[in-house]
Tab-separated table of N, CA and C in Angstrom:
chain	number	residue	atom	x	y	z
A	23	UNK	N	-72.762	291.745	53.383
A	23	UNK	CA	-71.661	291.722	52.453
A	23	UNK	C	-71.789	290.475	51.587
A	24	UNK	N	-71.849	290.713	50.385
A	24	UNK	CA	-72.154	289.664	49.281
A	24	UNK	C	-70.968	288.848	48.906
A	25	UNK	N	-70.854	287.401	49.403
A	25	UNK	CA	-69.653	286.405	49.315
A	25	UNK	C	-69.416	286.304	47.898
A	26	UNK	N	-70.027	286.524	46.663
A	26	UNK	CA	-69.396	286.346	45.632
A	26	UNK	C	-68.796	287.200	44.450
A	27	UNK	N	-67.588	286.743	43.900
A	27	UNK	CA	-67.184	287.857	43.383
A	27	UNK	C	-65.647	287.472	43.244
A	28	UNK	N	-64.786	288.462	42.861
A	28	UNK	CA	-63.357	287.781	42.978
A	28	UNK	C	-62.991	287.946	44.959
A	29	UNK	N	-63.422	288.813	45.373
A	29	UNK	CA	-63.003	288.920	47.142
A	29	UNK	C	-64.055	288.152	48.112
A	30	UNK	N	-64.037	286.684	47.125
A	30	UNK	CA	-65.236	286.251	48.197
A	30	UNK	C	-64.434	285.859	49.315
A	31	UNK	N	-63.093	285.247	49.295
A	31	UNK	CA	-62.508	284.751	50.473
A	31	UNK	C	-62.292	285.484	51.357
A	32	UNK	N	-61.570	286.626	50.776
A	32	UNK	CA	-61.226	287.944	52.148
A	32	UNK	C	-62.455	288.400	52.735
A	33	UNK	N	-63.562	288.335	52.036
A	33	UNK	CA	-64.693	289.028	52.371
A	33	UNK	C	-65.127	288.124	53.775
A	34	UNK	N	-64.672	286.616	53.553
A	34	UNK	CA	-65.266	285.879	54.201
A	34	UNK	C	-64.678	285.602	55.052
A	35	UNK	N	-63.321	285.393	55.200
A	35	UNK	CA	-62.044	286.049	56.307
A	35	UNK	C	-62.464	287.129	57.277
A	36	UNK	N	-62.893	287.879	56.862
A	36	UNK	CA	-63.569	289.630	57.432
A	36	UNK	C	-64.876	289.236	58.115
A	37	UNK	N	-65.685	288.241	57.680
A	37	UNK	CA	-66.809	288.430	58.072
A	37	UNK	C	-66.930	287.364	59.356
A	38	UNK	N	-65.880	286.594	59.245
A	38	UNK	CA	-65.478	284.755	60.091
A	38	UNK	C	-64.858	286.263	61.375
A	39	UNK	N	-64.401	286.567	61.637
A	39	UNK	CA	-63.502	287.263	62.266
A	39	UNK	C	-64.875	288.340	62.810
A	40	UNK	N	-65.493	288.722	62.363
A	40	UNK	CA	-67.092	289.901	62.487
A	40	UNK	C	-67.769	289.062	63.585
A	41	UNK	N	-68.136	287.631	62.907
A	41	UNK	CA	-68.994	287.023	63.822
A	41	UNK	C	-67.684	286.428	65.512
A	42	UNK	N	-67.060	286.180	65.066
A	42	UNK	CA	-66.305	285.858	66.628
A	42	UNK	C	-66.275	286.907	67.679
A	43	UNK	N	-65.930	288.152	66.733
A	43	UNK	CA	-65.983	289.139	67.766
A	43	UNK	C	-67.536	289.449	68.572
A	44	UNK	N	-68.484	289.140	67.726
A	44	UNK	CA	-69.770	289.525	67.902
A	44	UNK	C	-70.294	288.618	69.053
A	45	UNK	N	-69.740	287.370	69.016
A	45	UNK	CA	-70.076	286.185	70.025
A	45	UNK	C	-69.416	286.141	71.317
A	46	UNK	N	-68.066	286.732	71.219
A	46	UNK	CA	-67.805	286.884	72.386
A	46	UNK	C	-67.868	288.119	73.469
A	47	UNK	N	-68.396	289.114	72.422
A	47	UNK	CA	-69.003	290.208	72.824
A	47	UNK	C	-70.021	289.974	73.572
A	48	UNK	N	-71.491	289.531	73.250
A	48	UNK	CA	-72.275	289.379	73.725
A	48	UNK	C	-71.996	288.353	74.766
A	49	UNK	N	-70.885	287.309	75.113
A	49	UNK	CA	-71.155	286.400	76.085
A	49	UNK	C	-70.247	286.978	76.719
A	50	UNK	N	-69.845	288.388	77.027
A	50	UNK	CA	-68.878	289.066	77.992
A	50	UNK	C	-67.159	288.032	77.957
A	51	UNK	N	-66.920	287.819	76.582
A	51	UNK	CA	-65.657	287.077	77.229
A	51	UNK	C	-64.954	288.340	76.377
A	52	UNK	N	-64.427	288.995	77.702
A	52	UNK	CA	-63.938	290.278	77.184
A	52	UNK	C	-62.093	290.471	76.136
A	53	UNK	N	-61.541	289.585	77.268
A	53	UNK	CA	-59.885	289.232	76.469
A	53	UNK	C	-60.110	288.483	75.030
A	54	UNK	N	-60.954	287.944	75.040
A	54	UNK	CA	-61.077	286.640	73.382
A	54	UNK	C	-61.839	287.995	72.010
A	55	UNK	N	-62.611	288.983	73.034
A	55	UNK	CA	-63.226	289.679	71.813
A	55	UNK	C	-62.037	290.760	71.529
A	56	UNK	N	-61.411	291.202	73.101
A	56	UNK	CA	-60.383	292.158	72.135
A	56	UNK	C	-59.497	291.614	71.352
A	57	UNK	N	-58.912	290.100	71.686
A	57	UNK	CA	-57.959	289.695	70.490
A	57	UNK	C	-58.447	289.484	69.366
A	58	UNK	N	-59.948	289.574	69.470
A	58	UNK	CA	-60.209	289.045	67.926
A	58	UNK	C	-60.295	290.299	66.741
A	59	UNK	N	-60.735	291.379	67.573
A	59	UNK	CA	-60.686	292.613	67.198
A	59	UNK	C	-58.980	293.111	66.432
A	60	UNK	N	-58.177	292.708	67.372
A	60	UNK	CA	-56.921	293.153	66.812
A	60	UNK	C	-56.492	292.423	65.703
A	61	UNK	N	-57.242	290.657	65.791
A	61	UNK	CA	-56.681	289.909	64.723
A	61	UNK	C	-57.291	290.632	62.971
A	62	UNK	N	-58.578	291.311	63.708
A	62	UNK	CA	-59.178	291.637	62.273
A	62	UNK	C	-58.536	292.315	61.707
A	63	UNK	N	-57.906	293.349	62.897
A	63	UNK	CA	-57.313	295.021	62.107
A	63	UNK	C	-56.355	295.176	61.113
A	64	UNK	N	-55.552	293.715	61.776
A	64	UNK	CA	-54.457	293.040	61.174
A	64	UNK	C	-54.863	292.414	59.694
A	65	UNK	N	-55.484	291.407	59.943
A	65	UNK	CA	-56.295	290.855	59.006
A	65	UNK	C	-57.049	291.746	57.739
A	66	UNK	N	-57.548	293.171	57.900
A	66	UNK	CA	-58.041	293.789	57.208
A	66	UNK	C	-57.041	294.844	56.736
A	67	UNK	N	-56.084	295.300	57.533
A	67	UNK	CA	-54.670	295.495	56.965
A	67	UNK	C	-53.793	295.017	55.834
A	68	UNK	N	-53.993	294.385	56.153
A	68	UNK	CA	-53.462	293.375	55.436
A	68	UNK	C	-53.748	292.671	53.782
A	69	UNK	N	-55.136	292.786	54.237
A	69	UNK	CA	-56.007	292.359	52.643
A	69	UNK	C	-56.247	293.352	52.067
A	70	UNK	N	-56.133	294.746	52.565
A	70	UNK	CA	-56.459	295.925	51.749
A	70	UNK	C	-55.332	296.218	51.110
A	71	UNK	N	-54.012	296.097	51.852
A	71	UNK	CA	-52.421	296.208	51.145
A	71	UNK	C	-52.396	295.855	50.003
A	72	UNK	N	-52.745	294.631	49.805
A	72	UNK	CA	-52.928	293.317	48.744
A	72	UNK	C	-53.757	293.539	47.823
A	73	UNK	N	-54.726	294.514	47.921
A	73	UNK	CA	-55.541	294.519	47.011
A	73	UNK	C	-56.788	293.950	47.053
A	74	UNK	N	-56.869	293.556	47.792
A	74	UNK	CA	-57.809	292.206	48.017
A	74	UNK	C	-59.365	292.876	48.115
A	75	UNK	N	-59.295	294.198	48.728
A	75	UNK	CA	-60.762	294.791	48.930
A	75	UNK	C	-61.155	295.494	47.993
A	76	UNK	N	-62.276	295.749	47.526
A	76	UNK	CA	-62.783	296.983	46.454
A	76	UNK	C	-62.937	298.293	47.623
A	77	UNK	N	-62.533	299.284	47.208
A	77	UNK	CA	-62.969	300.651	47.783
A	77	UNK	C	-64.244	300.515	48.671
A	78	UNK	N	-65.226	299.975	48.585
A	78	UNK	CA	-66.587	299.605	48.932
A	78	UNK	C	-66.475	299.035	50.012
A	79	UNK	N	-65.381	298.162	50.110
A	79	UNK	CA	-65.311	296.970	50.814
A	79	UNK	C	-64.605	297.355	52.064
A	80	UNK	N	-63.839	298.202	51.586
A	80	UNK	CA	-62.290	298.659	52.473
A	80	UNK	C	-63.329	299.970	53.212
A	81	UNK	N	-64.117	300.499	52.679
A	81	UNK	CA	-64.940	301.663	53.145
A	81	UNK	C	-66.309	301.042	54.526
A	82	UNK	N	-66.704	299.894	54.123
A	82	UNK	CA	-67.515	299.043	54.973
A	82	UNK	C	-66.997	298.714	56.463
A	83	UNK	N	-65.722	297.998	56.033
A	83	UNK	CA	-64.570	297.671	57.342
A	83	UNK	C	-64.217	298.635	58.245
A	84	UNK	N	-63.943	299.465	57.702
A	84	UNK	CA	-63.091	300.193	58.093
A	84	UNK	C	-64.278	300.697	58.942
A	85	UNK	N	-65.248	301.436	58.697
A	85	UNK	CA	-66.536	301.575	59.405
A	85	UNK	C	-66.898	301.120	60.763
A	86	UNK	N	-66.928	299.569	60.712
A	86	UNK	CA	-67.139	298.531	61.464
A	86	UNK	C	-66.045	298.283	62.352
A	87	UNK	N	-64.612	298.710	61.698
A	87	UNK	CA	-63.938	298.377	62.929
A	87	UNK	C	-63.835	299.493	63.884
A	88	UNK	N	-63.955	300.885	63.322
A	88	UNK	CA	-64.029	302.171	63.996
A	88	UNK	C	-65.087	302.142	65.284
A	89	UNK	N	-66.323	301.465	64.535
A	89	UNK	CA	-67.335	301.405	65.487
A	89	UNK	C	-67.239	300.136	66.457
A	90	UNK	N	-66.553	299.286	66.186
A	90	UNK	CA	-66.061	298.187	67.624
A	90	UNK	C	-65.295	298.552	68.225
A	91	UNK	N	-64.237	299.627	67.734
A	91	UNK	CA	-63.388	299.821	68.704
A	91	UNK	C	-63.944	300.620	69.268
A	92	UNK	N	-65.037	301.675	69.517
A	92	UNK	CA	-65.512	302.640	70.243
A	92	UNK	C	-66.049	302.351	71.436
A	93	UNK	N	-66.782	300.447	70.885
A	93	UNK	CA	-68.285	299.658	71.595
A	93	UNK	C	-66.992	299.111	72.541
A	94	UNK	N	-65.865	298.827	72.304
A	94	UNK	CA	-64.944	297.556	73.153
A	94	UNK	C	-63.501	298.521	73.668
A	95	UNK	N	-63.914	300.041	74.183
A	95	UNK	CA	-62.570	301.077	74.789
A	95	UNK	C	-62.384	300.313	76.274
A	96	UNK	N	-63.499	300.215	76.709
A	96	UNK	CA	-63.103	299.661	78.248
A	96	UNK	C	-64.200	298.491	78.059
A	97	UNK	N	-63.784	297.690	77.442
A	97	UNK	CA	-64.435	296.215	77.839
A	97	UNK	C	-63.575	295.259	77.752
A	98	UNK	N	-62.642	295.594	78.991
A	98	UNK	CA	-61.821	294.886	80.073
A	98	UNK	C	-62.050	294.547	81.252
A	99	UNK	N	-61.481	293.307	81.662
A	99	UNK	CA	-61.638	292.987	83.176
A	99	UNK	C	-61.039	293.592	84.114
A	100	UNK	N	-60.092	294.368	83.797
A	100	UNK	CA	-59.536	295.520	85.159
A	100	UNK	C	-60.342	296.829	84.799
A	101	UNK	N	-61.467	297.082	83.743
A	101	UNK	CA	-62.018	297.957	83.986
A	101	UNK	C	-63.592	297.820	84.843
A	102	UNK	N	-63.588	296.653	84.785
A	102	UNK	CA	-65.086	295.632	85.421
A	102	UNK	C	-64.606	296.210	86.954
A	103	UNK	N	-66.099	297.149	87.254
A	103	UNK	CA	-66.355	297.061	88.410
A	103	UNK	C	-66.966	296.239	89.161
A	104	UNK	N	-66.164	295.969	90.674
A	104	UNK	CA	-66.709	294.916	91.664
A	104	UNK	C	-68.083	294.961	91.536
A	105	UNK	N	-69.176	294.332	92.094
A	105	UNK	CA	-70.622	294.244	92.835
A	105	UNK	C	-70.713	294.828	94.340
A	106	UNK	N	-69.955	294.110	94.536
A	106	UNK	CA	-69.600	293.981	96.045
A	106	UNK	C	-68.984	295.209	96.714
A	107	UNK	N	-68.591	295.998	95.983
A	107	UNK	CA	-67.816	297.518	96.917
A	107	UNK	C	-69.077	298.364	96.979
């Protein structure tokens, strides 16, 4: 996603929020990636209301969040099975 333009900030809001989720994804910290996930939805809610996205942009997200929420349905710690049973 190309930072410049008039939506470089939201873009970059969207993308600050992309990489957190992505980091705590991969280091299994499962509660920090789903909140960050919800902060985006919000966050991308929000900037699309406003205007803030081009069609392109709002079409990209929206994509990306469909497909994290699919990757992060049960990547919870009460869905974490023991080792040990």
């Amino acid at each position: 996603m190309a930072l410049f333009g008039r939506n470089a900030g939201a873009v970059k809001q969207l993308d600050e929020k992309l990489h957190r989720i992505q980091m705590n994804f991969e280091n299994n910290y499962k509660d920090a990636a789903q909140m960050n996930l919800k902060e985006m939805e919000v966050l991308f809610h929000e900037l699309s209301q406003a205007g803030k996205l081009s069609d392109r942009q709002k079409n990209d997200y929206s994509n990306k969040l469909e497909e994290l929420n699919g990757k992060m349905k049960n990547f919870t710690h009460k869905d974490q099975k023991p080792t040990w049973v």
